[in-house]
Amino acid sequence: MNTFTIARKELNSYFRSPIAYGVMAFFALIAGYFFYVAVVFFVRRGMESAMMGQSFPMDMGEMIIRPLFSNISVIGLFLIPMITMRLFAEEKRTGTIELLLTSPVSDLEIILGKWLGAMILYVAMLAISALSLSVLFVYGHPDWKPILVGYLGLLLQGGCLLAIGTFISNCTKNQIVAGVAGFAIMLLLWVLDWASSFGTTVTDRVISYLSVLQHFDTFSRGVLDSKDIVFYLSVIFVGLFLTARSMESLRWRA
Amino acid sequence: MIKVEGLTKRYARKIAVDNISFEVEKGQIVGFLGPNGAGKTTTMRVLTCFLPPTAGKASVAGFDVLEQPLEVKRRIGYLPETPPVYPEMEVQEYLEFVGRIKGVAKDQLAKRIAEVAEACAISDVRKTLIGKLSKGYRQRVGLAQAIIHNPDVLILDEPTAGLDPHQIIETRDLIKGLAARGDHTIILSTHILPEVEQTCERVIIIAKGKLVAMDTVANLTSRLRGAETVAVEVLAEESQAAAVQRKLEQVAGVSRVLANQHRDGKLNFMVESLEGRTIRPGLARAVIESGWNLNELHAVGLSLEEIFLQLTASPENTRQEEAVAATAAPVGESR
Ligand SMILES: Nc1ncnc2c1ncn2[C@@H]1O[C@H](COP(=O)(O)OP(=O)(O)O)[C@@H](O)[C@H]1O
Ligand SMILES: [Mg+2]
């Protein structure tokens, strides 16, 4: 109950500040651009193959949907610090954290509430991309199953990046610091993803396993793999658990 | 209602609260008095379960702050030094949010909000964004927030700090109003002395993390007011000043007479009595019987300010501070 009260309050703050609109506008712009490029490319290839009289095996899933999901997952990486940076940092700066921590609410409810609020904003952001995807349904018959799997993947990946961001926001009372640190970590994860595409040594395999983006690959191909789901759920758990621990330890050290 | 035993709170390097013990009975309104950095906020943060104590115990309504924090939090209303408000929320929304997390029953919430808004005189700004409110209004919203769940104990950290005189009076009246209803036990901290005199029944004085005194306001004042100082103004020529002074010194119970300024035919003296002696009638008689005109005579009361200085400045402290003051004098406020 308290969790939802706090989640609602977070959402409320997002939409009362420029953050929600900024994040959503930025996302709509970039995701829309990628979608447009993919569609144009798809159409041109289709026309070329038609002109040459070949019957090109046109696969919307492979040519539009999969790259779009991959791109969205990377865009998310860079927008998520903007969503999470203020969660705890701002309350610490203004002192409202004293209200939360002296109310009959558990730390867990506070953390879950904040994470959930961020999650809902993230879902609202994803919903924008669903609008552009729906265009495909108007002009064609793409398979909807991989799309659902893709969105599930985005949800899980977003959840785990948001959990990491929540943790970072709890470590400082300066939301800019939280934002920059979050951004740096996301960048690291991105680089990790690149690095893991080469090499096959054990280290590479470990790096590849730790790379949050790597695990999205199966989802973007429309494949549900329990291994990846478990990975994402564990990262969400660890992120929120670390947040709880840092709240506890900050209290004792303060 | 509140019980603190040997409470100590140490920050990384500094002991902020050093082994203090006190109790507050149900329904009492207690002033927590001390200069800045004395440890008032820290003590309150321990009582509200915001910070754990380093050593010692604190309990509210029989619940230990470490063992049953949720029970303690349910019974406490807390107004931190800066009101914990969200500027982007409307007052009404904010009170709804606080009411919910404080566990006010859903069907009671609207009624409670109306009540506290009325009590704190913020009914007219319920639809206003908190960010647009003046400091005084924000403080009242903070107070409304603290009482929304009708807590047994109210903890107010410097509730009038930073307000203008008009707002201070309003806030004080509000607190007195809450106290008058008798269902809250109130601890309020302040570094301003008249505040305690005006609002509290009992006072706990702390300085540098240590408890210095604890008593009723009346007792504390009279305990320290052993000797009284009386200001006397006599209408007479300046040439007579020495004669008047001699006459005053002869009154029974007077320990010494200090001549103040003599101007325009008004002679001013400060007369100190011996411990526990009443000298005002004697002084009046002495002046009049000698044929001078008594223009003014009044006891110079010992303000809490002076009491406070006497209590917190133990002899060694005073000497130290004088030494520091002497060496630091050219630099000004280097302390
Ligand atoms: N979070 C903190 N970390 C380290 N020292 C602190 C902290 N909070 C307060 N202090 C120190 O503890 C002492 C008591 O502070 P405080 O309880 O705020 O006093 P008061 O409220 O009476 O002004 C001060 O010397 C202050 O500098
Ligand atoms: Mg303070």
Coordinates of C-alpha atoms and ligand atoms in Angstrom, one line a residue:
Chain A
M1 CA 0.0 0.0 0.0
N2 CA 2.7 2.5 1.1
T3 CA 4.7 1.3 -1.9
F4 CA 2.0 2.5 -4.3
T5 CA 1.5 5.8 -2.4
I6 CA 5.2 6.5 -2.8
A7 CA 5.2 5.4 -6.5
R8 CA 2.3 7.7 -7.1
K9 CA 4.1 10.6 -5.5
E10 CA 7.2 9.9 -7.6
L11 CA 5.2 9.8 -10.8
N12 CA 3.5 13.0 -9.8
S13 CA 6.9 14.7 -9.3
Y14 CA 8.1 13.5 -12.7
F15 CA 5.2 15.0 -14.5
R16 CA 5.4 18.3 -12.5
S17 CA 9.0 18.8 -13.6
P18 CA 10.5 19.0 -17.0
I19 CA 12.2 15.5 -16.5
A20 CA 9.3 13.4 -17.7
Y21 CA 8.6 15.5 -20.7
G22 CA 12.3 15.9 -21.6
V23 CA 13.0 12.2 -21.4
M24 CA 9.9 11.3 -23.3
A25 CA 10.4 13.9 -26.0
F26 CA 14.1 12.9 -26.4
F27 CA 13.1 9.3 -26.6
A28 CA 10.3 9.9 -29.1
L29 CA 12.7 11.9 -31.3
I30 CA 15.6 9.3 -31.3
A31 CA 13.4 6.2 -31.4
G32 CA 11.3 7.8 -34.1
Y33 CA 14.3 8.6 -36.2
F34 CA 15.7 5.1 -35.9
F35 CA 12.3 3.7 -36.9
Y36 CA 12.1 6.0 -39.8
V37 CA 15.5 5.1 -41.1
A38 CA 14.7 1.4 -40.7
V39 CA 11.5 1.7 -42.6
V40 CA 13.0 3.8 -45.4
F41 CA 15.8 1.3 -45.8
F42 CA 13.3 -1.6 -45.8
V43 CA 11.1 0.0 -48.4
R44 CA 14.1 0.9 -50.6
R45 CA 15.4 -2.6 -50.5
G46 CA 12.0 -3.9 -51.3
M47 CA 11.7 -1.6 -54.3
E48 CA 15.2 -2.5 -55.5
S49 CA 14.5 -6.2 -55.4
A50 CA 11.2 -5.7 -57.1
M51 CA 12.9 -3.7 -59.9
M52 CA 15.4 -6.4 -60.5
G53 CA 12.6 -8.8 -60.7
Q54 CA 13.9 -10.9 -57.8
S55 CA 11.6 -11.9 -55.1
F56 CA 13.6 -10.7 -52.1
P57 CA 12.6 -12.5 -48.9
M58 CA 11.4 -9.5 -47.1
D59 CA 11.4 -9.9 -43.4
M60 CA 10.0 -7.1 -41.4
G61 CA 11.0 -8.7 -38.1
E62 CA 14.6 -9.0 -39.1
M63 CA 14.9 -5.7 -40.9
I64 CA 12.8 -3.3 -38.8
I65 CA 11.7 -4.7 -35.5
R66 CA 15.0 -6.3 -34.4
P67 CA 17.2 -3.3 -35.0
L68 CA 14.5 -1.0 -33.5
F69 CA 14.5 -3.0 -30.3
S70 CA 18.3 -3.0 -30.1
N71 CA 18.4 0.7 -30.6
I72 CA 15.7 1.3 -28.0
S73 CA 17.6 -0.7 -25.5
V74 CA 20.7 1.4 -26.0
I75 CA 18.7 4.7 -25.9
G76 CA 17.2 3.4 -22.6
L77 CA 20.7 3.0 -21.3
F78 CA 21.3 6.7 -21.6
L79 CA 17.9 8.0 -20.5
I80 CA 17.7 5.9 -17.4
P81 CA 20.2 7.9 -15.3
M82 CA 18.0 11.0 -16.0
I83 CA 15.0 9.1 -14.6
T84 CA 16.7 7.8 -11.5
M85 CA 19.1 10.6 -10.6
R86 CA 16.7 12.5 -8.4
L87 CA 15.0 9.6 -6.7
F88 CA 16.9 9.8 -3.4
A89 CA 19.5 12.5 -4.0
E90 CA 16.8 15.3 -4.2
E91 CA 15.0 14.1 -1.1
K92 CA 18.3 14.1 0.8
R93 CA 19.2 17.6 -0.4
T94 CA 15.9 19.2 0.5
G95 CA 15.5 17.2 3.7
T96 CA 12.2 15.6 2.8
I97 CA 14.0 12.2 3.3
E98 CA 13.4 13.0 7.0
L99 CA 9.7 12.8 6.4
L100 CA 9.9 9.4 4.7
L101 CA 12.3 7.9 7.2
T102 CA 10.4 9.1 10.3
S103 CA 7.0 7.8 8.9
P104 CA 5.8 4.3 9.7
V105 CA 7.0 3.0 6.4
S106 CA 9.7 0.4 5.9
D107 CA 12.9 1.1 3.9
L108 CA 11.8 -1.6 1.5
E109 CA 8.5 0.1 0.8
I110 CA 10.3 3.4 0.1
I111 CA 12.8 1.8 -2.3
L112 CA 10.2 -0.3 -4.1
G113 CA 7.9 2.7 -4.4
K114 CA 10.6 4.9 -5.9
W115 CA 11.7 2.1 -8.3
L116 CA 8.1 1.4 -9.3
G117 CA 7.5 5.1 -10.0
A118 CA 10.5 5.3 -12.2
M119 CA 9.5 2.0 -13.9
I120 CA 6.0 3.5 -14.7
L121 CA 7.6 6.5 -16.3
Y122 CA 9.9 4.2 -18.3
V123 CA 6.9 2.2 -19.5
A124 CA 5.1 5.4 -20.5
M125 CA 8.2 6.2 -22.5
L126 CA 8.2 2.8 -24.2
A127 CA 4.6 3.2 -25.1
I128 CA 5.6 6.0 -27.5
S129 CA 7.6 3.5 -29.5
A130 CA 4.6 1.2 -29.6
L131 CA 2.8 4.0 -31.4
S132 CA 5.2 3.9 -34.2
L133 CA 5.3 0.1 -34.3
S134 CA 1.5 0.1 -34.7
V135 CA 2.1 1.8 -38.1
L136 CA 3.6 -1.5 -39.3
F137 CA 0.3 -3.3 -38.4
V138 CA -1.6 -0.8 -40.6
Y139 CA 0.6 -1.5 -43.7
G140 CA 1.6 -5.1 -43.1
H141 CA 1.3 -8.2 -41.1
P142 CA 4.3 -8.4 -38.8
D143 CA 4.4 -11.2 -36.4
W144 CA 3.3 -9.8 -33.0
K145 CA 4.9 -12.5 -30.8
P146 CA 8.5 -11.3 -31.2
I147 CA 7.3 -7.8 -30.6
L148 CA 5.8 -8.8 -27.3
V149 CA 9.0 -10.7 -26.3
G150 CA 11.0 -7.6 -27.3
Y151 CA 8.9 -5.4 -25.0
L152 CA 9.2 -7.9 -22.2
G153 CA 13.0 -7.7 -22.7
L154 CA 13.0 -3.9 -22.6
L155 CA 10.9 -4.0 -19.5
L156 CA 13.3 -6.4 -17.7
Q157 CA 16.4 -4.6 -18.9
G158 CA 14.9 -1.2 -17.9
G159 CA 14.0 -2.6 -14.5
C160 CA 17.5 -3.7 -13.8
L161 CA 19.1 -0.4 -15.1
L162 CA 16.6 1.5 -13.0
A163 CA 17.5 -0.5 -9.9
I164 CA 21.2 0.3 -10.5
G165 CA 20.3 4.0 -10.9
T166 CA 18.2 3.9 -7.8
F167 CA 21.2 2.6 -5.9
I168 CA 23.4 5.3 -7.2
S169 CA 20.9 8.0 -6.4
N170 CA 20.9 6.8 -2.8
C171 CA 24.7 7.3 -2.5
T172 CA 24.7 11.0 -2.9
K173 CA 22.7 14.1 -2.1
N174 CA 23.6 15.8 -5.4
Q175 CA 21.3 14.7 -8.2
I176 CA 23.8 15.9 -10.8
V177 CA 26.5 13.7 -9.3
A178 CA 24.0 10.8 -9.3
G179 CA 23.2 11.5 -12.9
V180 CA 26.8 11.7 -14.1
A181 CA 27.8 8.6 -12.1
G182 CA 24.8 6.7 -13.5
F183 CA 25.7 7.8 -17.0
A184 CA 29.3 6.6 -16.5
I185 CA 28.1 3.2 -15.3
M186 CA 25.7 2.9 -18.3
L187 CA 28.5 3.8 -20.6
L188 CA 30.7 1.1 -19.0
L189 CA 27.9 -1.4 -19.6
W190 CA 27.7 -0.3 -23.2
V191 CA 31.5 -0.7 -23.6
L192 CA 31.3 -4.0 -21.9
D193 CA 28.8 -5.1 -24.5
W194 CA 31.2 -4.1 -27.3
A195 CA 34.1 -5.8 -25.7
S196 CA 32.2 -8.9 -25.3
S197 CA 31.5 -9.2 -29.0
F198 CA 35.1 -10.2 -29.6
G199 CA 37.1 -13.0 -28.1
T200 CA 36.1 -16.2 -26.5
T201 CA 38.4 -16.5 -23.5
V202 CA 36.9 -17.1 -20.0
T203 CA 37.2 -13.4 -19.2
D204 CA 35.4 -12.5 -22.3
R205 CA 32.7 -14.9 -21.4
V206 CA 32.3 -13.5 -17.9
I207 CA 32.3 -10.0 -19.3
S208 CA 29.7 -11.0 -21.8
Y209 CA 27.6 -12.6 -19.1
L210 CA 27.8 -9.4 -17.0
S211 CA 26.9 -7.2 -19.9
V212 CA 23.3 -6.1 -19.4
L213 CA 22.9 -5.4 -23.1
Q214 CA 24.1 -8.8 -24.2
H215 CA 21.2 -10.4 -22.4
F216 CA 18.8 -8.4 -24.4
D217 CA 20.0 -9.9 -27.7
T218 CA 17.8 -13.0 -27.4
F219 CA 14.8 -10.9 -26.6
S220 CA 15.4 -8.7 -29.6
R221 CA 15.4 -11.8 -31.8
G222 CA 12.0 -12.7 -30.3
V223 CA 13.4 -15.6 -28.3
L224 CA 12.4 -16.1 -24.7
D225 CA 15.3 -17.6 -22.7
S226 CA 14.8 -18.3 -19.0
K227 CA 18.6 -17.8 -18.5
D228 CA 18.3 -14.1 -19.5
I229 CA 15.1 -13.6 -17.5
V230 CA 16.8 -15.0 -14.4
F231 CA 19.8 -12.7 -15.0
Y232 CA 17.6 -9.6 -15.3
L233 CA 15.5 -10.5 -12.2
S234 CA 18.7 -11.1 -10.2
V235 CA 20.2 -7.8 -11.2
I236 CA 16.9 -6.0 -10.2
F237 CA 17.0 -7.8 -6.9
V238 CA 20.7 -7.1 -6.2
G239 CA 20.3 -3.4 -7.2
L240 CA 17.4 -2.9 -4.8
F241 CA 19.1 -4.9 -2.1
L242 CA 22.2 -2.8 -2.4
T243 CA 20.0 0.3 -2.1
A244 CA 18.5 -1.1 1.1
R245 CA 21.9 -1.8 2.5
S246 CA 23.3 1.6 1.7
M247 CA 20.3 3.2 3.3
E248 CA 21.0 1.2 6.4
S249 CA 24.7 1.9 6.5
L250 CA 24.2 5.6 5.8
R251 CA 22.0 5.7 8.8
W252 CA 24.6 4.1 11.0
R253 CA 27.5 6.1 9.7
A254 CA 25.7 9.5 9.6
Chain B
M1 CA 5.9 9.4 27.5
I2 CA 9.5 10.0 26.4
K3 CA 12.4 8.4 28.2
V4 CA 16.0 9.0 27.4
E5 CA 18.7 7.2 29.3
G6 CA 22.4 7.8 28.8
L7 CA 21.9 8.7 25.2
T8 CA 25.1 9.3 23.3
K9 CA 25.4 10.0 19.6
R10 CA 28.8 10.1 17.9
Y11 CA 29.3 11.2 14.4
A12 CA 32.5 10.2 12.5
R13 CA 34.7 12.5 14.5
K14 CA 32.5 14.3 16.9
I15 CA 30.4 13.5 19.9
A16 CA 27.2 15.4 19.2
V17 CA 25.2 14.2 22.2
D18 CA 27.0 13.0 25.3
N19 CA 25.3 10.8 27.8
I20 CA 22.1 12.7 28.4
S21 CA 19.1 11.4 30.3
F22 CA 15.7 12.9 30.8
E23 CA 12.0 12.0 30.9
V24 CA 9.0 13.8 29.6
E25 CA 5.5 13.1 31.1
K26 CA 2.4 12.8 29.0
G27 CA 0.8 16.1 28.1
Q28 CA 3.8 18.2 29.0
I29 CA 5.3 20.8 26.8
V30 CA 9.0 20.9 27.1
G31 CA 11.6 23.3 25.7
F32 CA 14.8 22.0 24.5
L33 CA 17.2 24.8 24.8
G34 CA 20.8 25.2 23.6
P35 CA 23.0 27.3 21.4
N36 CA 23.7 26.2 17.8
G37 CA 25.6 22.9 17.6
A38 CA 24.5 21.9 21.1
G39 CA 23.0 18.6 19.9
K40 CA 19.3 19.4 19.8
T41 CA 18.6 18.3 16.3
T42 CA 20.7 15.1 16.8
T43 CA 18.7 14.2 20.0
M44 CA 15.4 14.7 18.1
R45 CA 16.6 12.6 15.2
V46 CA 17.3 9.8 17.6
L47 CA 13.9 10.2 19.1
T48 CA 12.2 10.1 15.7
C49 CA 14.2 7.0 14.7
F50 CA 15.9 8.9 11.9
L51 CA 19.3 8.1 13.4
P52 CA 20.3 5.3 15.7
P53 CA 21.9 6.1 19.0
T54 CA 25.6 5.2 19.5
A55 CA 24.9 4.3 23.1
G56 CA 22.1 4.5 25.6
K57 CA 18.4 4.1 25.2
A58 CA 15.5 6.2 24.0
S59 CA 11.9 5.2 24.1
V60 CA 8.6 6.8 23.2
A61 CA 5.4 5.6 24.8
G62 CA 7.3 2.5 26.0
F63 CA 8.6 1.5 22.6
D64 CA 12.4 1.5 22.1
V65 CA 13.6 3.5 19.1
L66 CA 15.9 0.7 18.0
E67 CA 13.7 -2.3 18.7
Q68 CA 10.3 -1.1 17.6
P69 CA 10.9 1.9 15.3
L70 CA 7.6 1.5 13.4
E71 CA 5.6 1.7 16.7
V72 CA 7.6 4.8 17.7
K73 CA 7.1 6.4 14.3
R74 CA 3.3 5.8 14.4
R75 CA 3.2 7.9 17.6
I76 CA 5.4 10.7 16.6
G77 CA 4.8 13.8 14.6
Y78 CA 8.0 15.5 13.6
L79 CA 8.7 18.9 12.1
P80 CA 12.4 19.0 11.1
E81 CA 14.4 22.2 11.0
T82 CA 13.4 22.8 7.4
P83 CA 9.8 21.8 6.8
P84 CA 10.0 18.6 4.7
V85 CA 7.7 19.7 1.9
Y86 CA 7.7 19.0 -1.8
P87 CA 7.5 22.3 -3.6
E88 CA 5.9 20.8 -6.7
M89 CA 2.9 19.6 -4.8
E90 CA -0.2 21.4 -3.8
V91 CA -0.9 21.7 -0.1
Q92 CA -3.9 19.4 -0.3
E93 CA -2.0 16.8 -2.2
Y94 CA 0.9 17.0 0.2
L95 CA -1.3 16.4 3.2
E96 CA -3.0 13.5 1.5
F97 CA 0.4 12.0 0.8
V98 CA 1.6 12.4 4.3
G99 CA -1.7 11.2 5.7
R100 CA -1.4 8.0 3.8
I101 CA 2.2 7.2 4.7
K102 CA 1.4 8.1 8.3
G103 CA -1.4 5.5 8.3
V104 CA -4.4 7.7 8.6
A105 CA -7.5 5.6 7.7
K106 CA -8.8 6.3 4.2
D107 CA -12.3 7.3 5.3
Q108 CA -10.8 9.7 7.9
L109 CA -8.3 11.4 5.6
A110 CA -10.4 14.1 4.1
K111 CA -11.8 15.0 7.6
R112 CA -8.3 15.1 9.1
I113 CA -6.9 17.3 6.4
A114 CA -9.7 19.7 6.9
E115 CA -9.1 19.7 10.6
V116 CA -5.3 20.3 10.5
A117 CA -5.7 22.8 7.7
E118 CA -8.1 24.7 9.9
A119 CA -5.9 24.3 13.0
C120 CA -2.8 25.6 11.2
A121 CA -4.6 28.3 9.3
I122 CA -3.7 27.1 5.9
S123 CA -7.3 26.3 4.6
D124 CA -7.0 29.2 2.2
V125 CA -3.9 27.8 0.4
R126 CA -5.0 24.2 0.1
K127 CA -4.9 24.5 -3.7
T128 CA -1.6 26.4 -3.9
L129 CA 1.7 24.9 -4.9
I130 CA 3.9 24.6 -1.8
G131 CA 6.8 26.1 -3.8
K132 CA 4.8 29.3 -4.1
L133 CA 4.1 29.7 -0.4
S134 CA 5.9 32.1 1.9
K135 CA 8.2 30.7 4.6
G136 CA 5.7 31.2 7.3
Y137 CA 3.0 29.3 5.4
R138 CA 5.5 26.5 4.6
Q139 CA 6.2 26.2 8.3
R140 CA 2.5 25.9 9.0
V141 CA 2.2 23.3 6.3
G142 CA 5.1 21.5 8.0
L143 CA 3.2 21.7 11.3
A144 CA 0.0 20.4 9.7
Q145 CA 2.0 17.5 8.4
A146 CA 3.3 16.7 11.8
I147 CA -0.1 16.5 13.5
I148 CA -2.1 14.9 10.7
H149 CA -2.2 11.5 12.3
N150 CA -2.9 12.9 15.7
P151 CA 0.3 11.7 17.2
D152 CA 0.8 11.3 21.0
V153 CA 4.2 13.1 20.8
L154 CA 5.1 16.1 18.7
I155 CA 8.7 16.9 18.1
L156 CA 9.4 20.3 16.7
D157 CA 12.9 21.4 15.7
E158 CA 13.3 25.1 15.9
P159 CA 9.7 25.8 14.8
T160 CA 10.1 29.5 14.7
A161 CA 13.7 29.8 13.3
G162 CA 13.9 32.1 10.3
L163 CA 10.4 33.5 10.5
D164 CA 9.6 37.2 10.8
P165 CA 8.2 38.4 14.2
H166 CA 4.6 38.3 13.0
Q167 CA 5.0 34.7 11.8
I168 CA 6.8 33.8 15.0
I169 CA 3.8 34.9 17.1
E170 CA 1.4 33.0 14.8
T171 CA 3.5 29.8 15.1
R172 CA 3.8 30.2 18.8
D173 CA 0.1 30.6 19.2
L174 CA -0.5 27.6 17.1
I175 CA 1.8 25.5 19.3
K176 CA 0.2 26.8 22.4
G177 CA -3.2 26.0 20.9
L178 CA -2.1 22.4 20.3
A179 CA -0.7 22.2 23.8
A180 CA -3.9 23.6 25.3
R181 CA -5.9 20.7 23.8
G182 CA -3.8 18.6 26.1
D183 CA -3.6 15.4 24.0
H184 CA -0.1 16.0 22.7
T185 CA 3.2 15.7 24.5
I186 CA 5.4 18.3 22.9
I187 CA 9.2 18.8 22.7
L188 CA 10.3 21.9 20.9
S189 CA 13.9 23.0 20.5
T190 CA 15.1 26.5 20.2
H191 CA 18.2 28.6 20.7
I192 CA 16.0 31.6 21.4
L193 CA 15.4 32.0 25.1
P194 CA 12.1 33.9 25.4
E195 CA 10.6 31.2 23.2
V196 CA 10.8 28.8 26.1
E197 CA 9.5 31.3 28.6
Q198 CA 6.5 31.9 26.4
T199 CA 5.5 28.4 25.3
C200 CA 7.0 25.8 27.6
E201 CA 6.3 24.4 31.1
R202 CA 9.6 22.7 31.5
V203 CA 13.0 23.4 30.0
I204 CA 15.9 21.1 29.3
I205 CA 19.1 23.0 28.6
I206 CA 21.9 21.4 26.7
A207 CA 25.3 22.8 25.6
K208 CA 28.0 21.0 23.7
G209 CA 26.1 17.8 23.8
K210 CA 25.8 17.7 27.6
L211 CA 22.7 18.3 29.7
V212 CA 23.2 21.4 31.7
A213 CA 19.9 21.9 33.5
M214 CA 16.4 20.5 33.6
D215 CA 13.6 22.2 35.6
T216 CA 10.3 24.1 35.3
V217 CA 10.7 27.5 33.8
A218 CA 9.5 29.2 37.0
N219 CA 11.9 27.2 39.2
L220 CA 14.8 27.8 37.0
T221 CA 14.2 31.5 37.0
S222 CA 13.8 31.8 40.7
R223 CA 16.6 29.5 41.5
L224 CA 19.0 31.7 39.7
R225 CA 17.4 34.9 40.9
G226 CA 18.9 34.8 44.4
A227 CA 19.9 38.4 44.3
E228 CA 18.0 41.1 42.6
T229 CA 19.1 44.1 40.8
V230 CA 17.0 47.3 41.0
A231 CA 17.2 50.3 38.8
V232 CA 16.6 53.6 40.6
E233 CA 16.2 57.0 39.1
V234 CA 16.1 60.1 41.4
L235 CA 15.3 63.6 40.4
A236 CA 18.0 65.8 41.9
E237 CA 21.0 68.0 41.1
E238 CA 24.1 66.2 40.0
S239 CA 26.0 67.7 42.9
Q240 CA 23.8 65.5 45.2
A241 CA 24.8 62.3 43.4
A242 CA 27.3 61.2 46.0
A243 CA 24.8 61.9 48.9
V244 CA 22.1 59.9 47.2
Q245 CA 24.5 57.0 46.6
R246 CA 25.5 57.0 50.2
K247 CA 21.9 57.0 51.3
L248 CA 21.1 54.0 49.1
E249 CA 24.1 52.1 50.3
Q250 CA 22.8 52.4 53.8
V251 CA 19.5 50.7 53.1
A252 CA 19.2 47.2 54.7
G253 CA 20.0 44.4 52.4
V254 CA 21.9 46.3 49.7
S255 CA 25.2 44.8 48.7
R256 CA 26.4 47.6 46.4
V257 CA 25.3 50.6 44.4
L258 CA 26.6 51.5 41.0
A259 CA 26.2 55.0 39.7
N260 CA 25.0 55.0 36.1
Q261 CA 24.6 58.1 34.1
H262 CA 23.5 61.5 35.5
R263 CA 21.9 63.8 33.1
D264 CA 19.3 66.5 33.0
G265 CA 18.7 66.4 36.7
K266 CA 18.1 62.6 36.6
L267 CA 20.4 60.4 38.7
N268 CA 20.5 56.8 37.7
F269 CA 21.7 54.0 40.0
M270 CA 21.8 50.2 39.8
V271 CA 21.4 48.7 43.2
E272 CA 22.2 45.0 43.9
S273 CA 20.7 43.2 46.8
L274 CA 22.2 40.6 49.0
E275 CA 21.1 37.0 48.4
G276 CA 17.4 36.6 49.0
R277 CA 16.7 40.1 50.3
T278 CA 13.9 42.4 49.3
I279 CA 15.1 45.9 49.0
R280 CA 12.7 47.9 46.8
P281 CA 10.4 49.2 49.6
G282 CA 13.5 50.2 51.6
L283 CA 15.0 52.1 48.7
A284 CA 11.8 53.9 48.0
R285 CA 11.5 55.0 51.6
A286 CA 15.1 56.1 51.8
V287 CA 14.8 58.4 48.8
I288 CA 11.6 60.0 49.7
E289 CA 12.4 60.5 53.4
S290 CA 15.5 62.3 52.4
G291 CA 13.4 64.7 50.4
W292 CA 14.4 63.7 46.9
N293 CA 11.9 62.9 44.2
L294 CA 11.8 59.2 43.2
N295 CA 11.2 59.1 39.4
E296 CA 11.5 55.4 38.7
L297 CA 12.3 52.2 40.5
H298 CA 12.1 48.7 39.0
A299 CA 13.6 45.3 39.4
V300 CA 15.8 44.4 36.5
G301 CA 14.7 40.8 36.0
L302 CA 17.1 38.1 35.2
S303 CA 16.2 37.0 31.7
L304 CA 16.6 33.4 30.6
E305 CA 19.4 34.8 28.5
E306 CA 21.4 35.6 31.6
I307 CA 20.3 32.3 33.3
F308 CA 21.5 30.5 30.3
L309 CA 24.9 32.3 30.3
Q310 CA 25.3 31.5 34.0
L311 CA 24.5 27.9 33.5
T312 CA 26.5 27.1 30.4
A313 CA 29.5 29.2 31.4
S314 CA 31.0 27.1 34.2
P315 CA 34.0 28.9 35.8
E316 CA 36.6 27.1 33.7
N317 CA 34.6 27.7 30.6
T318 CA 34.4 31.4 31.2
R319 CA 38.1 31.7 31.8
Q320 CA 38.8 29.7 28.6
E321 CA 36.5 31.8 26.5
E322 CA 38.0 35.0 27.9
A323 CA 41.4 33.8 27.0
V324 CA 40.2 32.9 23.5
A325 CA 38.4 36.2 23.2
A326 CA 41.6 38.0 24.2
T327 CA 43.8 36.3 21.7
A328 CA 41.3 36.3 18.9
A329 CA 40.1 39.9 19.4
P330 CA 41.8 41.5 16.5
V331 CA 40.5 39.0 14.1
G332 CA 37.0 39.6 15.1
E333 CA 34.6 36.6 14.7
S334 CA 37.3 34.0 14.2
R335 CA 35.7 31.7 16.8
Ligands
LIG1 N1 25.6 14.5 9.9 C1 26.5 15.0 10.7 N2 27.8 14.6 10.6 C2 28.8 15.0 11.4 N3 28.6 15.9 12.4 C3 27.3 16.4 12.6 C4 26.2 15.9 11.8 N4 25.1 16.6 12.2 C5 25.5 17.3 13.2 N5 26.8 17.3 13.5 C6 27.5 18.0 14.5 O1 27.0 17.6 15.8 C7 26.9 18.7 16.6 C8 25.4 18.9 17.1 O2 24.6 19.3 16.0 P1 23.1 19.5 16.1 O3 22.5 18.3 16.7 O4 22.6 19.8 14.7 O5 23.0 20.7 17.0 P2 21.8 21.8 17.2 O6 20.6 21.3 16.5 O7 21.6 21.9 18.7 O8 22.2 23.1 16.6 C9 27.3 19.9 15.8 O9 28.7 20.2 16.3 C10 27.4 19.5 14.4 O10 28.4 20.0 13.7
MG2 MG 19.5 22.1 15.0

